[in-house]
XYZ file of C-alpha atoms in Angstrom:
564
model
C 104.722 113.200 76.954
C 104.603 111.594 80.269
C 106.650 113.257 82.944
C 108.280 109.774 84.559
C 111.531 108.777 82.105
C 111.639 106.627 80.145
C 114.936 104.531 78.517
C 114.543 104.418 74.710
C 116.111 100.740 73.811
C 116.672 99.350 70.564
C 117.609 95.905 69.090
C 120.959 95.791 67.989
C 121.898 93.321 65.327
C 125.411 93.891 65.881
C 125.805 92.874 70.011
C 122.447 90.493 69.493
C 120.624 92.489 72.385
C 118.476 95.334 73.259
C 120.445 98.331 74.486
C 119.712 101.856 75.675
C 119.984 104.563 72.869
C 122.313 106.933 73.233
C 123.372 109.186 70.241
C 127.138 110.235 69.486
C 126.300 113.525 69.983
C 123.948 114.905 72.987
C 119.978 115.710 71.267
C 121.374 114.819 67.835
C 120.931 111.929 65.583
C 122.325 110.632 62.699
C 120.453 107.975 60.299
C 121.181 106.186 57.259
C 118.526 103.368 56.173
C 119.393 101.774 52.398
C 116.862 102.433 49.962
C 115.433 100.840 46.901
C 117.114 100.198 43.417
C 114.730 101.742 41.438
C 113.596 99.530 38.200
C 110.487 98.295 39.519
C 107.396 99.290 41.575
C 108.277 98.811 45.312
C 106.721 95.708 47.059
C 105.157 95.553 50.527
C 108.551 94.016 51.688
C 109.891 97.806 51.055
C 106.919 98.980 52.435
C 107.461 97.028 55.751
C 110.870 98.316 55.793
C 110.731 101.865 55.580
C 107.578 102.239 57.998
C 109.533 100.607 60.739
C 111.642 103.269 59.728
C 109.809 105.979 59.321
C 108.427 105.050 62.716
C 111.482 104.994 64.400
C 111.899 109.040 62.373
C 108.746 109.946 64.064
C 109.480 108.306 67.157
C 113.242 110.235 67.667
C 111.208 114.023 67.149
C 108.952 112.974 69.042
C 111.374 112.576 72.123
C 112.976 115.620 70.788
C 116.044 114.435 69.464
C 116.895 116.649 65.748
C 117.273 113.926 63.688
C 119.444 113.716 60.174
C 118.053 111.167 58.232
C 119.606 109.729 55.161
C 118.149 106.930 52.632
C 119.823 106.815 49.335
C 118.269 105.851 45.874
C 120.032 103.226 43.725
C 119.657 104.288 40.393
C 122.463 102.206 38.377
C 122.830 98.763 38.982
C 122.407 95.676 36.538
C 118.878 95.264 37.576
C 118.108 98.542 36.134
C 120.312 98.147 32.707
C 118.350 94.893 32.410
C 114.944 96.117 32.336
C 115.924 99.534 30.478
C 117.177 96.949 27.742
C 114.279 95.258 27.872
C 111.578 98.165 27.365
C 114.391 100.008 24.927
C 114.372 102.476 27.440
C 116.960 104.876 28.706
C 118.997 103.458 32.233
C 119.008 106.886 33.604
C 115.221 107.765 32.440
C 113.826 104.170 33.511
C 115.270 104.561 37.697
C 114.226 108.568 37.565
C 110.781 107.548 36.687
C 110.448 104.580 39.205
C 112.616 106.861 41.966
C 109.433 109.273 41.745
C 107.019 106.312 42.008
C 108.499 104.934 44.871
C 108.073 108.909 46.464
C 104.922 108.438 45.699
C 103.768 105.081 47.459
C 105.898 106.415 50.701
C 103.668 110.062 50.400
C 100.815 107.559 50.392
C 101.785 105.482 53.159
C 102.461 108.828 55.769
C 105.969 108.197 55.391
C 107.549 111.392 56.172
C 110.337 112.809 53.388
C 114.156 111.632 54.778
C 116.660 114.708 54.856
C 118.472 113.656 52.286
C 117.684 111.573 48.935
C 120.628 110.679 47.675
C 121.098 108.980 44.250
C 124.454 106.836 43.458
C 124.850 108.663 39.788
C 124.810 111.953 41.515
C 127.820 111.233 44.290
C 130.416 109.182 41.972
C 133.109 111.435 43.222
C 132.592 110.391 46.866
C 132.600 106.891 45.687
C 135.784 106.692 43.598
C 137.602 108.760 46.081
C 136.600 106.025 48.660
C 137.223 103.315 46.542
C 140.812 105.191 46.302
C 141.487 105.341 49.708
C 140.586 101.605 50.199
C 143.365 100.933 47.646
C 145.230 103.161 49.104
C 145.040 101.515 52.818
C 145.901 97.687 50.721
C 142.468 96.437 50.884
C 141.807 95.870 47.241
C 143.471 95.005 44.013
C 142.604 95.915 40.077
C 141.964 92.999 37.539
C 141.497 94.549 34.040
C 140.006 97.279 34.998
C 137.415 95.521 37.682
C 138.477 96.636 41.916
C 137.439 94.197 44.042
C 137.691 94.152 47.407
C 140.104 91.561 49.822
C 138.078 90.285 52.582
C 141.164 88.575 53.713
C 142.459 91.999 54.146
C 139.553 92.269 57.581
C 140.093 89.783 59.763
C 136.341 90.996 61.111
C 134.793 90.141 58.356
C 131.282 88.503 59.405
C 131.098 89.840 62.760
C 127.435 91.646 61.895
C 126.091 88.402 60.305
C 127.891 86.010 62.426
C 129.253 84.136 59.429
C 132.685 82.741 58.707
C 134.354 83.025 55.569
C 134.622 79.139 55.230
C 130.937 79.456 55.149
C 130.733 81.304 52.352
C 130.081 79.203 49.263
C 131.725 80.744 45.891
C 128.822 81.465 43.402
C 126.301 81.528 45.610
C 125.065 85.452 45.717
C 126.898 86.355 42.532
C 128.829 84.472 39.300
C 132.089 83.026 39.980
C 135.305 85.161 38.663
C 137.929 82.635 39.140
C 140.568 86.008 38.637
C 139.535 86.947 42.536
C 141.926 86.053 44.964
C 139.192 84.834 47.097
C 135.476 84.078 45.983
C 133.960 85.787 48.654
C 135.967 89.027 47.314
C 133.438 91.821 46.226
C 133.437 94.708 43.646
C 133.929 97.591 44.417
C 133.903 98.951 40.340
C 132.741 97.250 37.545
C 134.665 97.774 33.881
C 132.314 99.373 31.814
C 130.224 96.373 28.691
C 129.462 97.794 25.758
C 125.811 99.156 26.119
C 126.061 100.629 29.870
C 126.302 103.649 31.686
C 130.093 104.298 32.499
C 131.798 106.914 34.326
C 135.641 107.516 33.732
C 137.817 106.547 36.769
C 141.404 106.189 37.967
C 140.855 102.291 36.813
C 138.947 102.761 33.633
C 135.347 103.487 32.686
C 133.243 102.073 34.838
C 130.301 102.136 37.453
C 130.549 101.069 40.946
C 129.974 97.657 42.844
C 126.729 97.574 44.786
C 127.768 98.104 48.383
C 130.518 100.975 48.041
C 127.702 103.255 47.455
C 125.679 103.325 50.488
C 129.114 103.497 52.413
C 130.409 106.591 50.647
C 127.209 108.162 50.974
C 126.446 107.825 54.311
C 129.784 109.217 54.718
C 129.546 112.018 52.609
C 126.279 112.755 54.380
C 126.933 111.672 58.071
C 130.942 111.166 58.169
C 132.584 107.729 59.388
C 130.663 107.404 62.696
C 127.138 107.949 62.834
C 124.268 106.414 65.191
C 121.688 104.395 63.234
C 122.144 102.153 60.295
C 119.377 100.512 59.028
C 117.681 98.214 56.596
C 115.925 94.819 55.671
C 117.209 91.141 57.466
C 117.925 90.391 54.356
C 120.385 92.608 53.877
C 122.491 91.982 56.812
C 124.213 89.902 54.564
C 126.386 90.743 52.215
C 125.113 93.824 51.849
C 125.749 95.405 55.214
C 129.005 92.962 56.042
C 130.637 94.529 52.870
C 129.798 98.150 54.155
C 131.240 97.875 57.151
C 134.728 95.751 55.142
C 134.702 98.655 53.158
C 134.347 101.320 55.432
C 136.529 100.683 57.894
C 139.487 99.901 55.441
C 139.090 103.311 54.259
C 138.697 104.981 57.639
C 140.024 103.590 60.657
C 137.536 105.872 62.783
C 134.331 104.417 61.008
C 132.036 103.196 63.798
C 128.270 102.910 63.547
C 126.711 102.455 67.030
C 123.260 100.506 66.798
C 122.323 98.323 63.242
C 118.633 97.676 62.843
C 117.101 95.158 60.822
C 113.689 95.032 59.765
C 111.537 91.151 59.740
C 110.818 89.473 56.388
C 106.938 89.804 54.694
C 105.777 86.556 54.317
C 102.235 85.680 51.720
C 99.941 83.410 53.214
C 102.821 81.827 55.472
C 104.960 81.447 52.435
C 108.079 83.661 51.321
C 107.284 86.695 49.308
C 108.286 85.883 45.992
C 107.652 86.019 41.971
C 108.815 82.796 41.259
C 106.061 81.526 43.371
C 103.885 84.140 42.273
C 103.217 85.846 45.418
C 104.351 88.877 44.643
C 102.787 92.304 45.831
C 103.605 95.833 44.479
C 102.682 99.133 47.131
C 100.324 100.011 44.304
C 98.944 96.847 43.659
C 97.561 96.397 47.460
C 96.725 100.028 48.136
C 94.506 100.086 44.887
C 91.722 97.839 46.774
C 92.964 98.991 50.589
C 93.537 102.492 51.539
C 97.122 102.878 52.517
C 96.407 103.596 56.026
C 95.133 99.844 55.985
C 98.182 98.626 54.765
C 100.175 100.707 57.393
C 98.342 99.473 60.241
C 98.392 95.784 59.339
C 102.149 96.764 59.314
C 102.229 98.328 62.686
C 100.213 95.803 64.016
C 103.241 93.748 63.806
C 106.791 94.100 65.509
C 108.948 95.793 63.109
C 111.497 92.505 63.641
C 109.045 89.684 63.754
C 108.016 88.160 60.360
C 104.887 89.308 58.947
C 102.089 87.104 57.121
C 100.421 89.009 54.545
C 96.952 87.717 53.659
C 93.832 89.357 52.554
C 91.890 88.446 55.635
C 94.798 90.375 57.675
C 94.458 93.410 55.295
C 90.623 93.438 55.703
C 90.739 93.433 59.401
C 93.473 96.099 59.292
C 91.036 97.993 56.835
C 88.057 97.967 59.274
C 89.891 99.244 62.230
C 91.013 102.306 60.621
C 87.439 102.953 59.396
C 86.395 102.831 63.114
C 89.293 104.865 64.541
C 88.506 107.107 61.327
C 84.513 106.898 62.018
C 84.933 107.733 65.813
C 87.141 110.714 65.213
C 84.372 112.115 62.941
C 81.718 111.114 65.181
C 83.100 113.659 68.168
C 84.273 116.384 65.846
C 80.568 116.567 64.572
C 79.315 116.237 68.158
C 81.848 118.738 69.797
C 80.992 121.468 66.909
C 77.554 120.213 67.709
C 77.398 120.745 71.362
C 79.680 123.835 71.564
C 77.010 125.571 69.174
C 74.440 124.503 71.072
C 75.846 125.724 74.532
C 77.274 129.416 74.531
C 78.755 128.691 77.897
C 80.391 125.570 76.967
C 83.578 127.514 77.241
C 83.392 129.162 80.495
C 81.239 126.543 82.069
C 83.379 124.733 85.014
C 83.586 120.906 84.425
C 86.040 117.892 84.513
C 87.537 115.128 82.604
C 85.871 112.055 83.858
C 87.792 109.830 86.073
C 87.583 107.214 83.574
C 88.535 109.068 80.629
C 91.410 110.660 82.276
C 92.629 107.025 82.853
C 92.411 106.540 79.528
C 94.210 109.321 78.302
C 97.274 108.961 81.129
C 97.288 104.683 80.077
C 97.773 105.889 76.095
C 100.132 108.880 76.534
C 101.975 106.013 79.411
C 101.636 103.087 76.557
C 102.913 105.206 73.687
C 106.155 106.056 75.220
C 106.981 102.702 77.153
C 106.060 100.672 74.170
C 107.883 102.489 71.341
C 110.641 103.017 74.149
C 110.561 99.405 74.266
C 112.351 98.722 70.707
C 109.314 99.995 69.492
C 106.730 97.795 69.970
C 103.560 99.004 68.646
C 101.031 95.767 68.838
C 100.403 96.733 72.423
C 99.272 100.650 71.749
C 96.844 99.548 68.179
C 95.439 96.621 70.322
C 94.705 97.443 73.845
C 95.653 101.336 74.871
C 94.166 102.790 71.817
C 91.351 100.770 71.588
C 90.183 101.653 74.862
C 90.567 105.323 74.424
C 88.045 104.715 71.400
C 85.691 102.792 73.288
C 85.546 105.450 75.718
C 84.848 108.390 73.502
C 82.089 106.342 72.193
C 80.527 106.147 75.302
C 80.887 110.041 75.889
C 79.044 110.528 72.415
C 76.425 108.258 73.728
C 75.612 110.590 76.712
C 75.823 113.757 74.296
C 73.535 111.873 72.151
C 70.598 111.537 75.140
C 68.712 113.381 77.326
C 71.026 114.259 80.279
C 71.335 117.130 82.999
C 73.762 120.379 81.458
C 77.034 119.121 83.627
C 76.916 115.679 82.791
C 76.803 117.115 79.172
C 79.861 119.047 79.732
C 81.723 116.827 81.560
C 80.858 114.381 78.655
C 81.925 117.018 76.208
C 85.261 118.131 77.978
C 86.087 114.599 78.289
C 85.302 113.605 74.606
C 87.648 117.070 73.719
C 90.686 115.570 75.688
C 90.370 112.145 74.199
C 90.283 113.045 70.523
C 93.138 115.655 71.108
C 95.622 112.573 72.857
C 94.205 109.988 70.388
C 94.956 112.330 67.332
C 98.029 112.973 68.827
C 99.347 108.971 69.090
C 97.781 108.645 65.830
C 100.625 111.423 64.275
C 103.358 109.883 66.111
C 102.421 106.765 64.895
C 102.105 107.907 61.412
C 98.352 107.021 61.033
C 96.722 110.793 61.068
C 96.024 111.891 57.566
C 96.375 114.927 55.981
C 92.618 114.664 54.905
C 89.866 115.300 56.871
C 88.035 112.291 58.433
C 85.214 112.797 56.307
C 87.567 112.387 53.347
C 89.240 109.384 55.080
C 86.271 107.380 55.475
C 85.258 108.371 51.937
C 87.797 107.049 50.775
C 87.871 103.629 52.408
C 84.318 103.662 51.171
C 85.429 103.999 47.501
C 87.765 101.069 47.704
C 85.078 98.894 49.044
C 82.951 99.786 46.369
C 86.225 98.425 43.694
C 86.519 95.425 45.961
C 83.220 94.313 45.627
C 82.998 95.474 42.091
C 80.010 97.566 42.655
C 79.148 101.040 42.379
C 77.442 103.637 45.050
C 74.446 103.540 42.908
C 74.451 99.478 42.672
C 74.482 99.545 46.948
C 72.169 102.510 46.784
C 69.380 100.498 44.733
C 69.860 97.372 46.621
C 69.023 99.205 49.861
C 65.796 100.498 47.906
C 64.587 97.077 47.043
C 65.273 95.983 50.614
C 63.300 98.690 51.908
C 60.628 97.474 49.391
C 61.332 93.806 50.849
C 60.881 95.230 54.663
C 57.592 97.454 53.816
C 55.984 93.880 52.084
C 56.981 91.988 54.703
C 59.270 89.390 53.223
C 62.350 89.505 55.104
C 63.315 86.561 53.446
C 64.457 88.795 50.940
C 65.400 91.303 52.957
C 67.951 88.890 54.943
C 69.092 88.163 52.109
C 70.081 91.403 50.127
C 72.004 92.591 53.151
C 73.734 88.936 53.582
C 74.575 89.389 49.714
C 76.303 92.500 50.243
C 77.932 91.679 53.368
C 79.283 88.748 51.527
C 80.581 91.366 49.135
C 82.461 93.271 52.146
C 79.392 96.271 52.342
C 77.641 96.640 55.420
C 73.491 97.918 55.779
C 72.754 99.642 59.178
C 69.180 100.913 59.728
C 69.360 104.212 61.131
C 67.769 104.324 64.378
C 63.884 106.612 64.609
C 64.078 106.594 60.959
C 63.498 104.820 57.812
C 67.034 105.641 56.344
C 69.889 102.838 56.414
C 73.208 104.037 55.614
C 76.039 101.606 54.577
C 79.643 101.158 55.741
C 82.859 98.802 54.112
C 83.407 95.710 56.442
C 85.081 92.423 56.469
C 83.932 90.585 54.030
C 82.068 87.275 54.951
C 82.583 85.066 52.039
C 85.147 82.185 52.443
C 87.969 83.175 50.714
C 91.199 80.940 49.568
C 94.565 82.856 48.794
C 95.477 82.094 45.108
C 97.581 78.935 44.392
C 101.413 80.489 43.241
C 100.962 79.762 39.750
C 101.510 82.735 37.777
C 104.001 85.535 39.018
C 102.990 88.742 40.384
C 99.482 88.388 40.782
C 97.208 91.217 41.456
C 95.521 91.753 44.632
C 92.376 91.956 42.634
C 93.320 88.203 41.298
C 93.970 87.044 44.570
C 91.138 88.198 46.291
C 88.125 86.596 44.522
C 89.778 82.372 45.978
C 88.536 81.368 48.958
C 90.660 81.074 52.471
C 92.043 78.439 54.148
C 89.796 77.021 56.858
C 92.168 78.601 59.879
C 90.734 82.061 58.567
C 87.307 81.424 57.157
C 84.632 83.757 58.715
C 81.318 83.363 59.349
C 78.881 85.889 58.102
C 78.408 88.301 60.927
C 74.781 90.167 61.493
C 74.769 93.512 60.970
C 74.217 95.700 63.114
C 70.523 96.812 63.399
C 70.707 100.552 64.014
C 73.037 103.424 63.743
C 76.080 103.106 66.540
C 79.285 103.583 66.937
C 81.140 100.790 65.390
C 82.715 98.245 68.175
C 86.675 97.508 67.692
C 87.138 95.030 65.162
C 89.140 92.454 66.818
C 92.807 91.995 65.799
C 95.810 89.666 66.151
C 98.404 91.017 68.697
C 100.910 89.863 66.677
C 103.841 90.682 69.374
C 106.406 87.742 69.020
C 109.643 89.043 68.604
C 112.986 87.054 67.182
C 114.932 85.635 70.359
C 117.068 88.362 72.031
């Protein structure tokens, strides 16, 4: 970490502003972020919410704070009953399986485990002795066995969301019950319906309302007053305006400092949605894109500015991990390389080039000003990082040639000190693997192959019959079998002082469209094969003609932000 301080400021949706952090308790914090309701394969909508978050997990050790951090599994709601009906499936069997699904897109995605996984059939205690307390305090009323709670009962009611109760139109989140006293009025437990999971309570078999649950748990967990809440936009309301209803009418001491909202994922500038049929499951993109892909493209936006989803933005997010991942292998081969080669490597005296040293004081500067900055992490993926790879390139291009022993080691030394402060933004940023590179860039390689529906062996015999093409002299053909495959999103580069040409996944070169929204929840696969809208069709770009370090693939600094 740099030595000058830094002020770590976040948006807060409650006061409409950035302010500085500063946690309830001294080197402590305290996090609660809403999690899925687990019927369903998450979407990249969750995805986009809980890497912001996980970002902001990372980002909190990093400046040293010991962080608690709490995101709850909803694993009873109607949602859930609806599609257990629908398979003939057990409730409680249907969200365990999709609770260990969704565990295992965020494992994929580097999203580090939470604290505490709470699920809503595993703390009905805390809830009904909430609900009790709310009751209690005269802040709801029973109807045949149904509690709802009285918004007229909080005068603050819409304070987060900045509605009015007038401006609440009856019916339109939820059905009607003409028995509420007012029609914004919420449950807070449902009477069981023949068919459903109940639990016995004070007020008859039931299960509770949506919203009382992440309230009681992130008390039970964190107590009334706890730092960060978190979450999609879209759930500022009702979701979060009924949690903080709720929880203040059963403690008058509840008091959450900052709120944090996450932007909307939009497909091909249009709402995410399966009515329109633009629908995207975790699984569904990382199948075809390594996850790392996906996890950049998300990074690459800021974590409250809306975010266009398109295949074209996935593929460029795709080929700038595969550099960052090629250039990290590239020095680890040629640091083993050279520190075999030179027994006094080691003890040799040498420096960090001046320009490399920049480099690594502008990224260590970048990574802590930016994320400090309501963590804005365009700027690092587009400019500071960027250059820090562009400069260990150029120290692997002096340990590649002929050069006098200390520019070697200065070279080398340089290259060391790069790679260790570019791994290290990488972790923070949740983009360092568990994998070796190798294994990394293997990988992206095998989900080229699926995208282009080919097979190693298919690329491997088409670089055969070009080399056939090249030795006979009709380039024609040889043009075109590498313009076929680039098409196809698989780069040929001819090894320089040999014959060999190795290939390489790139952005593909056909002229894509995203598909029409026809049919819902289309797979990536599906979508993929239309062509693109002319603002992003590319040209087909020449390959490169010999072996080099791969230059940045360029990328949209998406940094807009909503209006502070």
């Amino acid at each position: 970490m740099a030595n000058e301080k830094v002020e770590f400021q976040v948006y807060n949706s409650m006061t409409r502003q950035k302010e500085v952090f500063i946690p309830k308790e001294p080197g402590k914090v305290k996090m609660y972020v809403c999690g899925v309701t687990s019927y369903d394969y998450s979407h990249i909508g969750h995805a986009r919410a809980y890497v912001a978050f996980d970002l902001l997990y990372r980002y909190l050790k990093y400046l040293g704070y010991e962080v608690m951090y709490v995101r709850n599994f909803t694993d009873v709601d109607d949602k859930i009953i609806r599609r257990a009906n629908e398979l003939g499936e057990d409730p409680t069997a249907l969200s365990g399986r999709y609770c260990q699904e969704f565990l295992k897109d965020m494992d994929d995605l580097q999203c580090l485990q939470p604290t505490h996984q709470p699920r809503v059939t595993e703390h009905m205690e805390q809830i009904k002795e909430m609900i009790a307390k709310i009751m209690a305090n005269g802040c709801a009323y029973t109807i045949n066995g149904d509690v709802y709670f009285s918004v007229d009962s909080f005068p603050e009611y819409g304070r987060l969301s900045g509605r009015k109760l007038e401006d609440n139109r009856a019916g339109e989140r939820v059905e009607v019950d003409s028995r509420k006293k007012n029609p914004a009025d919420f449950a807070l437990w449902k009477s069981a319906k023949p068919g459903e999971p109940s639990w016995e309570s004070p007020w008859g078999p039931g299960r509770p309302g949506w919203h009382i649950e992440c309230s009681a748990m992130s008390a039970h967990y964190l107590t009334h007053s706890f730092d960060i809440h978190g979450g999609g936009m879209d759930l500022t309301f009702p979701h979060h305006e009924n949690e903080i209803a709720q929880s203040c009418s059963a403690c008058q001491e509840s008091n959450i400092s900052y709120w944090m909202h996450n932007g909307f994922v939009n497909i091909d500038d249009e709402k995410m949605s399966k009515s329109l049929g633009n629908f995207f499951t975790i699984r569904e993109v990382t199948r075809l894109y390594h996850p790392l892909a996906l996890r950049y493209f998300l990074l690459g936006n800021h974590y409250r500015s809306p975010v266009n989803y398109s295949i074209s933005q996935i593929e460029i997010a795709s080929e700038s991990v595969f550099y960052i991942y090629q250039t990290l292998l590239d020095s680890e081969e040629a640091l083993s390389a050279f520190q075999q080669g030179t027994e006094t490597a080691k003890n040799a005296k040498g420096r960090v080039t001046p320009q490399a040293q920049e480099c690594i004081n502008k990224l260590r500067n970048e990574l802590k000003t930016k994320l400090s900055d309501d963590l804005h992490t365009p700027t690092i993926l587009n400019a500071a990082l960027q250059e820090a790879l562009k400069q260990m390139n150029s120290c692997l291009t002096i340990l590649k040639k002929k050069q006098q022993k200390q520019q070697h080691l200065s070279a080398s030394l340089s290259l060391t000190e790069l790679l260790k402060e570019v791994k290290a933004v990488l972790d923070v940023l949740g983009l360092l693997a568990g994998s070796t590179s190798a294994e990394v860039l293997q990988q992206f390689k095998q989900r080229a192959l699926k995208r282009a529906e080919l097979t190693e062996e298919d690329v491997l015999h088409a670089i055969e019959e070009r080399a056939l093409a090249r030795k006979n002299k009709d380039f024609a053909r040889s043009d075109q079998i590498r313009t076929d495959l680039a098409a196809k999103g698989i780069s040929l580069m001819d090894i320089t002082g040999t014959t060999e040409t190795a290939w390489r996944p790139c952005v593909r070169s056909i002229q894509e469209q995203p598909a029409a929204p026809a049919q819902p929840k289309k797979s990536a696969a599906a979508v993929q094969e239309q062509p693109v809208a002319p603002s992003q069709q590319k040209q087909p770009s020449a390959a490169p003609q010999q072996e080099q370090p791969a230059a940045a693939p360029a990328q949209q600094d998406h940094t807009t932000v909503p209006p502070q």
